C-alpha cells in the first residue's frame, strides 16, 4: 500500500476548470467567480485526484469546503452521464455520515448545486437527465424506502448502520452494483471506535458485491495518524492520496481564568466571575456556541446565564442542545443556529460536527476538552469560511486544568494533533459481518478470511480468531443450546463452508445489527429497600464491592449489583470513587506527554531564571491571560519549594508522594503520572495488584488524568519504585485480566459485546429488550462463557478493556522505559500532599461531597504547604 501526502496543489485553478463539463464549469464560475480564489486548498488538491479515480483522504478544517471537494468531480461525472442519457436507475455515489442530521444537511446542501447546474443546462440548451439524491436511515418512512426501488437515487445519503443492512437487502443490493464512489464524511468521528471498524468491513463487502474497485473518499477534520485513517478508508493494500490542508485557517485562541486566585477566592465569587466572563464574551459577539464536557454541564451553564442575567437571556435568544434531548427540540436549535437568530447555545458533544452554522463567530469551551483534536474540532465551528478567523476562548476555573489547557492551546496553534487508536481484530464486529456474509450466500472460510483481512483493522487477524467466531456463531460449544444460545450459521469444518441457518436469522440481523450500545440508569437502593437515587451505568465501570461514593450529598458503600439495581449501605467513610467519573472526558496520552515536557521545561526555567522570566515566557509564548499565567507560576514555585525540582513529574520521571494519615489509619501514595485517565486506569490497577500481592492487604485505587492514588492500611508500607523495577512488561496482560475479572466493568463490556455478537438480542419478534434486561442476561451468561476456552465474546471483552480502554500498548512502553532507565521513579515522604497532588488528594478525600467541599479541602492543603515552606498562610 502506498500513501502519498499532498499539501500543495499540482494544477492551477484554470487547469482544474478544464476538467469539468461546460455546464458544470459555467455553474462554478457564476457561483464562485467573485471569490478571491476559485478553489479552496482542499478543493485544489482533491478535485483533480478524484477526477483521476484515485482514493483520497481530505483532511481540512471546518469551513474549508472539503465536502464540496468530495462531491464536485462526482457531480461532474454524473452530469456527463446525464447529458448523454446514460444514467441508470441505480446508485452511483454512496455518501456515509456518522450522524443522521449530517446526512439530512448534506441532502439539503446538494439541492443548490444540482438546481444551479440544471438551470444552466436548460439555459444552454443542453438536455440533462435528473440527477436524483435521497436519504436512507432509520428515520425514513417505509414508503419512501420502497419508492427507492422504483426510482433509485443516483446519490444515496446514509449512515454506517443502514449501509450494512442495505448490503443484505436482496433487492436493493442489486441497485448498489453500479456504485463508483463512496464518500465517508467526518471519518474522524468513526475512526477510533467500533463503528469505524464495522464500516471498514462493509466497504470490503461492497467491493465484493460490485466485483471491481470503487473510489473511496474520506473527509476528516484534524486527526492523527493520517496514515492509519487512510488505511481504514482505503483498506489493506490499496493506495491512497492524503490531501493534507489541516492548517489553512487562522486561529484566535485564548485561555481565560476569571479570577487571580483559584484557591482562596470564595466559591460564590468564583462562580459569579465565571458567568460574568462568559456573559461579556457572549454579548461582544453575534452568535456564540458554548461547549461543556457533560450534558448536565450544558444545561447548568444555560440555566445559570438565564437566572443571573434574566434581562439578557430567555427562550427567545438562547438554548441548549445535547443527545438526550428530544428530536424536535434539537432540530429547532439547529435551525436557529443556521439562521443566526439565537445569541447563544450551550452543548456537550452533539454539535462538534454536523450542520453548517455560518453566523457563528465565537466558541467558548468551559473547562479543558482534554485533547487538541477535540479543541480544534470544537473551536473550528466558529468562522465558517476560510477568510474568517476561528475565534475560541477556553474558560477554566479548575486549578488542575490550567497547565494542560495552556499546553493544549499552544500545541493546537503549532499544529500538533493527538493520535487516535483504531481498534483491531474486534471479534464482536467480526461476528456481525460474518453473519451478514452468510445471509448473502454460502461462503468458503478462505473467502471470508480474504474479505475481512482486506479491512485495515483486521489486517493481522489470525485464522484461529476467525475460527473462534465461527464456533460461537454455529453454537459448537457444549451447553449453548441449554442456555438458548442457538446457532445463527452452519459451519462445515470438513469442507470449510459457512452459511445462514434458519429463516428467522435475516430478521434477527436486520433488527440487531450495529455497534452503538444501549445504555441504562441504575437505581441505587439500600439493602433495607430505601430508594436513594439514580446513577449512570458508566459510573459502575470503576466501582467494586466495598467502594464508597457520594450521591445526593450522602456517602454510601457499594455492596452488589443485581440487574439494574445497585445495593448499598450508608457509611461515613471516605469516598473512593469521584463523583465525576461517569462523564468526564479523559486527557489524551499524547497531550499528557506534552504536558510533562512543559512541566520539565518550566521547572528548569524557574530554577535557572526565576519567576519573572517564567511569567514573561508564558505571556509571550502561550495564549493565556495574566490570571492564568500567574496561577501557573505559583503552582511551580510552591511545588519546587515544597519538594524540589525532582518532585515535579517529567517525560523522564514519575513522582510518588507517600502521605501517612493517622486520622484515617491509611497510608496514601499519590502517583504523579500525567498520562491521562485511560492510561492511569490501567496502570493503577496493574500497580495495585502488585502492591496487594506484596503486602497481602486490600488496596484502594482512584485514578485521574494527572495520576492516581493507592491507599493501604497505615501499618503497611511498600516501595512503588522497587515493585516497578521488578515488574516486567510481559506480565501486564495477565495481571490486568485478573484485576478486571468479576468487575462491573467486565460485565458491562461483556453485555455490550454480547449484543453486538447477537448473543443477546436487543430486538426480537417485535419486542425490544431494555439494556437493564440485557445486563441481567449477560450476568447469567458470563460465568458460563468463562468456563469455555477462547469463547469469542468474552475474549473480545478482555481485548477491548486492555487495548482500547486501558491503552495497554502505552503502559508497556512506559514500563519498558522504566526498565531501561529512561524513566526514573522518584519516591518521597511528606506530611501533606504537594501542590501538584491537590487534585488527586481531593479526589479521594473523606469529606468531599460537593464542589464547595473540594475547594475547601484544597484550600486546607494549600495552607499546610505554605506553612511547611515557610510562606505566609
XYZ file of C-alpha atoms in Angstrom, residues 44-451:
408
model
C -7.346 22.359 -5.393
C -5.783 19.077 -4.280
C -8.730 16.691 -4.029
C -10.851 17.538 -7.082
C -8.220 16.508 -9.686
C -7.351 13.363 -7.706
C -10.983 12.231 -7.556
C -11.366 13.107 -11.237
C -8.469 10.720 -11.881
C -10.312 7.976 -9.928
C -7.865 7.942 -7.030
C -8.695 7.152 -3.401
C -8.399 10.334 -1.343
C -8.494 11.288 2.329
C -9.265 15.014 2.610
C -8.095 16.384 5.932
C -9.121 20.002 6.367
C -10.788 22.231 8.983
C -14.478 23.106 9.143
C -15.484 25.757 6.622
C -12.731 24.966 4.101
C -15.008 23.372 1.513
C -13.939 19.755 1.995
C -17.428 18.294 1.461
C -17.723 20.019 -1.928
C -14.164 18.844 -2.610
C -15.508 15.306 -2.353
C -18.675 15.841 -4.391
C -17.524 18.121 -7.209
C -15.852 15.601 -9.525
C -18.664 13.131 -8.826
C -21.324 15.667 -9.816
C -19.310 16.418 -12.938
C -19.249 12.738 -13.953
C -22.965 12.370 -13.269
C -23.697 15.453 -15.400
C -21.694 13.941 -18.263
C -23.684 10.697 -17.973
C -26.936 12.654 -17.633
C -26.303 14.756 -20.716
C -25.608 11.594 -22.705
C -28.783 9.945 -21.369
C -26.752 7.147 -19.769
C -27.822 7.390 -16.119
C -29.113 4.022 -14.931
C -31.851 3.623 -12.327
C -29.305 2.720 -9.658
C -26.870 4.173 -7.145
C -23.583 5.727 -8.330
C -22.438 7.536 -5.227
C -22.834 6.454 -1.628
C -22.405 9.190 0.982
C -21.935 7.853 4.530
C -22.244 10.094 7.579
C -21.868 9.254 11.281
C -24.951 11.365 12.050
C -28.463 11.276 10.630
C -28.625 15.059 10.958
C -25.483 15.439 8.861
C -26.908 13.198 6.140
C -30.031 15.371 6.178
C -27.916 18.523 5.974
C -25.861 17.258 3.018
C -29.079 16.258 1.267
C -30.316 19.851 1.551
C -26.921 21.245 0.537
C -26.902 19.180 -2.674
C -30.142 20.810 -3.803
C -28.457 24.142 -4.551
C -25.646 22.939 -6.876
C -27.935 20.469 -8.658
C -30.599 23.142 -9.184
C -27.993 25.604 -10.435
C -26.486 23.071 -12.830
C -29.946 22.126 -14.082
C -30.846 25.786 -14.730
C -27.638 26.453 -16.688
C -28.149 23.245 -18.670
C -31.602 24.471 -19.746
C -30.228 27.928 -20.484
C -27.503 26.489 -22.741
C -29.933 24.140 -24.426
C -28.069 21.080 -23.175
C -30.640 18.466 -22.074
C -29.788 16.852 -18.735
C -31.420 13.857 -17.087
C -32.455 14.447 -13.487
C -29.724 13.546 -11.031
C -31.616 12.123 -8.074
C -30.437 12.079 -4.470
C -32.115 10.742 -1.356
C -31.622 9.946 2.319
C -31.917 6.486 3.795
C -31.605 5.772 7.517
C -33.756 4.595 10.405
C -35.960 7.710 10.485
C -37.000 7.457 6.814
C -40.586 6.106 6.386
C -41.030 2.660 4.840
C -42.982 4.126 1.911
C -40.022 6.303 0.905
C -37.674 3.334 1.157
C -39.939 1.271 -1.095
C -40.072 4.126 -3.598
C -36.279 3.963 -3.931
C -36.564 0.582 -5.614
C -38.771 2.065 -8.333
C -36.980 5.398 -8.660
C -33.493 4.853 -7.319
C -31.359 7.811 -6.196
C -28.058 8.259 -8.013
C -26.594 9.723 -4.811
C -27.661 7.957 -1.627
C -27.003 9.571 1.773
C -26.935 7.104 4.650
C -25.279 6.020 7.911
C -22.847 3.120 8.532
C -25.572 1.044 10.191
C -28.089 1.437 7.361
C -25.337 0.768 4.810
C -24.620 -2.602 6.477
C -28.305 -3.538 6.326
C -28.578 -2.493 2.659
C -25.763 -4.912 1.826
C -28.108 -7.693 2.941
C -31.249 -6.306 1.331
C -31.875 -8.813 -1.520
C -33.481 -6.256 -3.833
C -31.704 -3.020 -3.034
C -28.221 -4.551 -3.020
C -28.653 -5.046 -6.758
C -29.083 -1.288 -7.092
C -25.654 -0.860 -5.462
C -23.679 -2.805 -8.063
C -23.160 0.412 -10.058
C -21.557 2.355 -7.201
C -18.392 4.110 -8.397
C -17.732 6.445 -5.453
C -18.134 6.181 -1.681
C -17.734 9.281 0.492
C -17.214 8.803 4.217
C -17.795 12.184 5.840
C -16.434 13.153 9.267
C -14.407 9.930 9.263
C -12.519 11.141 12.348
C -15.750 10.635 14.327
C -15.775 6.949 13.348
C -12.100 6.017 13.163
C -11.420 5.496 16.865
C -14.472 3.340 17.534
C -16.028 0.037 16.505
C -18.379 1.940 14.168
C -15.330 2.650 12.020
C -14.191 -0.970 12.210
C -17.665 -2.149 11.200
C -17.760 0.293 8.283
C -14.345 -0.818 7.015
C -15.588 -4.402 6.591
C -18.834 -3.200 4.984
C -16.738 -1.363 2.365
C -14.898 -4.592 1.584
C -18.192 -6.426 1.246
C -19.404 -3.703 -1.129
C -16.298 -4.159 -3.249
C -17.045 -7.897 -3.344
C -20.608 -7.143 -4.471
C -19.523 -4.749 -7.229
C -16.737 -7.022 -8.419
C -14.287 -4.194 -9.016
C -12.680 -1.298 -7.184
C -14.568 1.930 -6.487
C -13.177 5.332 -5.492
C -13.012 5.873 -1.735
C -13.158 9.440 -0.455
C -12.875 10.423 3.180
C -13.473 13.837 4.738
C -11.878 14.476 8.082
C -11.163 17.287 10.485
C -7.793 17.459 12.196
C -6.694 13.934 13.114
C -3.621 11.759 13.511
C -2.196 9.406 12.449
C -3.349 10.207 8.921
C -1.715 7.047 7.611
C -3.895 4.822 9.809
C -7.069 6.748 8.967
C -6.120 6.482 5.291
C -5.702 2.740 5.755
C -9.098 2.482 7.451
C -10.693 4.187 4.439
C -8.781 2.536 1.613
C -8.422 -0.914 3.109
C -5.343 -3.049 3.499
C -3.028 -2.959 0.481
C -4.666 -0.151 -1.533
C -3.046 3.140 -2.492
C -4.473 6.389 -1.181
C -3.596 10.070 -1.518
C -3.899 12.253 1.572
C -4.871 15.858 0.893
C -3.418 17.462 3.990
C -4.660 21.048 4.339
C -5.380 20.960 8.057
C -3.726 24.260 8.885
C -5.096 26.671 6.291
C -7.208 28.692 8.747
C -6.155 31.393 11.215
C -6.940 30.909 14.892
C -7.526 33.417 17.684
C -7.364 31.312 20.852
C -7.034 32.299 24.489
C -7.187 30.749 27.942
C -9.331 32.828 30.308
C -9.027 32.459 34.080
C -11.743 34.690 35.594
C -10.024 35.303 38.973
C -6.376 35.799 40.022
C -6.542 33.216 42.837
C -8.455 29.985 42.204
C -7.769 28.627 45.691
C -8.696 31.457 48.031
C -11.495 33.109 46.072
C -14.835 32.209 47.767
C -16.886 29.741 45.727
C -19.764 32.144 45.102
C -17.360 34.877 43.976
C -15.639 32.410 41.646
C -18.984 31.342 40.162
C -20.034 34.962 39.690
C -16.743 35.772 37.950
C -17.113 32.722 35.682
C -20.578 33.647 34.418
C -19.741 37.326 34.170
C -16.790 36.445 31.930
C -18.988 34.214 29.762
C -21.715 36.863 29.580
C -19.222 39.527 28.496
C -17.838 37.261 25.767
C -21.320 36.346 24.501
C -22.510 39.950 24.221
C -19.356 41.107 22.462
C -20.173 38.689 19.611
C -23.201 37.922 17.465
C -23.567 34.146 17.776
C -21.811 32.033 20.403
C -21.621 28.277 20.937
C -20.610 27.142 24.435
C -19.188 23.637 24.837
C -19.087 21.814 28.152
C -17.812 18.290 28.766
C -21.110 16.882 30.043
C -24.777 17.141 29.134
C -25.575 18.247 32.672
C -22.911 20.939 32.360
C -24.547 22.307 29.206
C -27.896 22.590 30.970
C -26.293 24.113 34.079
C -24.476 26.841 32.140
C -27.623 27.874 30.267
C -29.699 27.898 33.447
C -27.043 29.964 35.253
C -26.948 32.570 32.489
C -30.735 32.870 32.461
C -31.044 33.109 36.250
C -28.135 35.525 36.759
C -28.942 37.743 33.761
C -32.717 37.366 33.234
C -32.918 40.589 31.214
C -30.309 39.305 28.740
C -31.199 35.628 28.219
C -34.501 33.904 27.530
C -36.028 31.183 25.334
C -36.009 33.730 22.506
C -32.236 34.150 22.249
C -30.664 31.133 23.997
C -30.950 27.368 24.043
C -29.351 24.015 24.836
C -28.506 21.070 22.558
C -27.389 17.580 23.556
C -28.095 13.971 22.631
C -30.538 13.290 25.480
C -32.951 15.959 24.279
C -35.947 15.179 22.105
C -35.523 15.223 18.323
C -37.886 18.170 17.805
C -36.063 20.330 20.365
C -32.676 19.542 18.797
C -33.885 20.315 15.287
C -35.339 23.627 16.407
C -32.000 24.719 17.906
C -30.136 23.559 14.771
C -32.431 25.584 12.529
C -31.987 28.683 14.678
C -28.191 28.280 14.574
C -28.301 28.039 10.772
C -30.393 31.201 10.551
C -28.252 33.020 13.102
C -31.232 34.167 15.173
C -30.020 32.791 18.504
C -27.450 34.635 20.631
C -26.011 31.629 22.494
C -26.394 27.845 22.571
C -24.844 25.511 25.141
C -23.927 21.945 24.179
C -21.787 18.962 25.169
C -20.598 16.919 22.171
C -23.674 16.829 19.931
C -22.685 19.889 17.867
C -18.994 19.006 17.432
C -19.810 18.024 13.865
C -22.738 18.152 11.523
C -24.747 21.171 10.485
C -23.302 24.352 8.993
C -23.518 27.346 11.341
C -22.443 30.235 9.084
C -23.243 33.018 11.582
C -21.210 31.615 14.471
C -18.356 33.973 15.393
C -17.252 32.656 18.808
C -16.873 29.290 20.528
C -16.409 29.115 24.294
C -15.175 25.928 25.922
C -15.849 25.659 29.668
C -13.086 23.525 31.160
C -10.451 21.521 29.325
C -11.648 19.495 26.297
C -8.791 17.057 27.126
C -7.288 16.742 23.652
C -6.012 19.030 20.913
C -8.185 17.197 18.370
C -11.351 17.929 20.395
C -10.238 21.534 20.907
C -9.667 22.175 17.197
C -12.886 20.389 16.227
C -14.991 22.398 18.682
C -13.348 25.789 18.205
C -13.384 25.197 14.441
C -17.165 25.538 14.414
C -16.691 29.341 14.536
C -15.899 31.443 11.472
C -17.396 29.068 8.928
C -15.340 30.170 5.926
C -11.663 30.306 5.057
C -11.408 34.092 5.184
C -12.773 34.245 8.742
C -10.579 33.909 11.837
C -11.511 30.985 14.060
C -12.118 32.523 17.470
C -12.235 30.466 20.629
C -11.936 31.005 24.353
C -11.374 28.343 26.995
C -12.632 29.414 30.405
C -11.040 27.449 33.251
C -11.883 27.568 36.960
C -10.211 24.281 37.960
C -6.622 24.827 39.066
C -5.598 21.362 37.862
C -6.658 22.203 34.298
C -4.675 25.427 33.892
C -1.410 23.785 32.852
C -2.906 21.209 30.481
C -5.131 23.826 28.809
C -2.249 26.270 28.290
C -0.196 23.475 26.701
C -3.179 22.331 24.621
C -3.737 25.782 23.146
C -0.067 26.246 22.313
C 0.176 22.833 20.696
C -3.043 23.438 18.769
C -1.567 26.625 17.293
C 1.663 24.736 16.497
C -0.208 22.081 14.506
C 0.212 19.244 16.993
C -2.584 16.660 16.992
C -3.186 13.767 19.385
C -3.228 10.298 17.852
C -6.336 8.149 17.828
C -6.142 4.371 18.119
C -8.150 2.273 15.687
C -9.439 -0.871 17.440
C -8.017 -4.021 15.903
C -9.398 -7.541 15.332
C -12.711 -6.873 17.131
C -14.423 -10.255 17.349
C -17.912 -8.891 18.079
C -17.911 -6.796 14.898
C -16.466 -9.775 13.041
C -19.380 -11.940 14.218
C -21.849 -9.413 12.793
C -20.110 -9.226 9.455
C -19.656 -12.994 9.134
C -23.385 -13.436 9.722
C -24.050 -10.735 7.138
C -21.920 -12.596 4.588
C -23.639 -15.890 5.436
C -27.007 -14.260 4.696
C -25.839 -13.340 1.175
C -24.878 -16.879 0.195
C -22.682 -19.745 1.437
C -19.019 -18.735 1.649
C -15.812 -20.706 1.993
C -13.826 -19.771 5.089
C -10.870 -18.777 2.885
C -13.119 -16.314 1.062
C -14.385 -14.827 4.341
C -10.844 -14.508 5.635
C -9.714 -12.801 2.436
C -12.557 -10.240 2.517
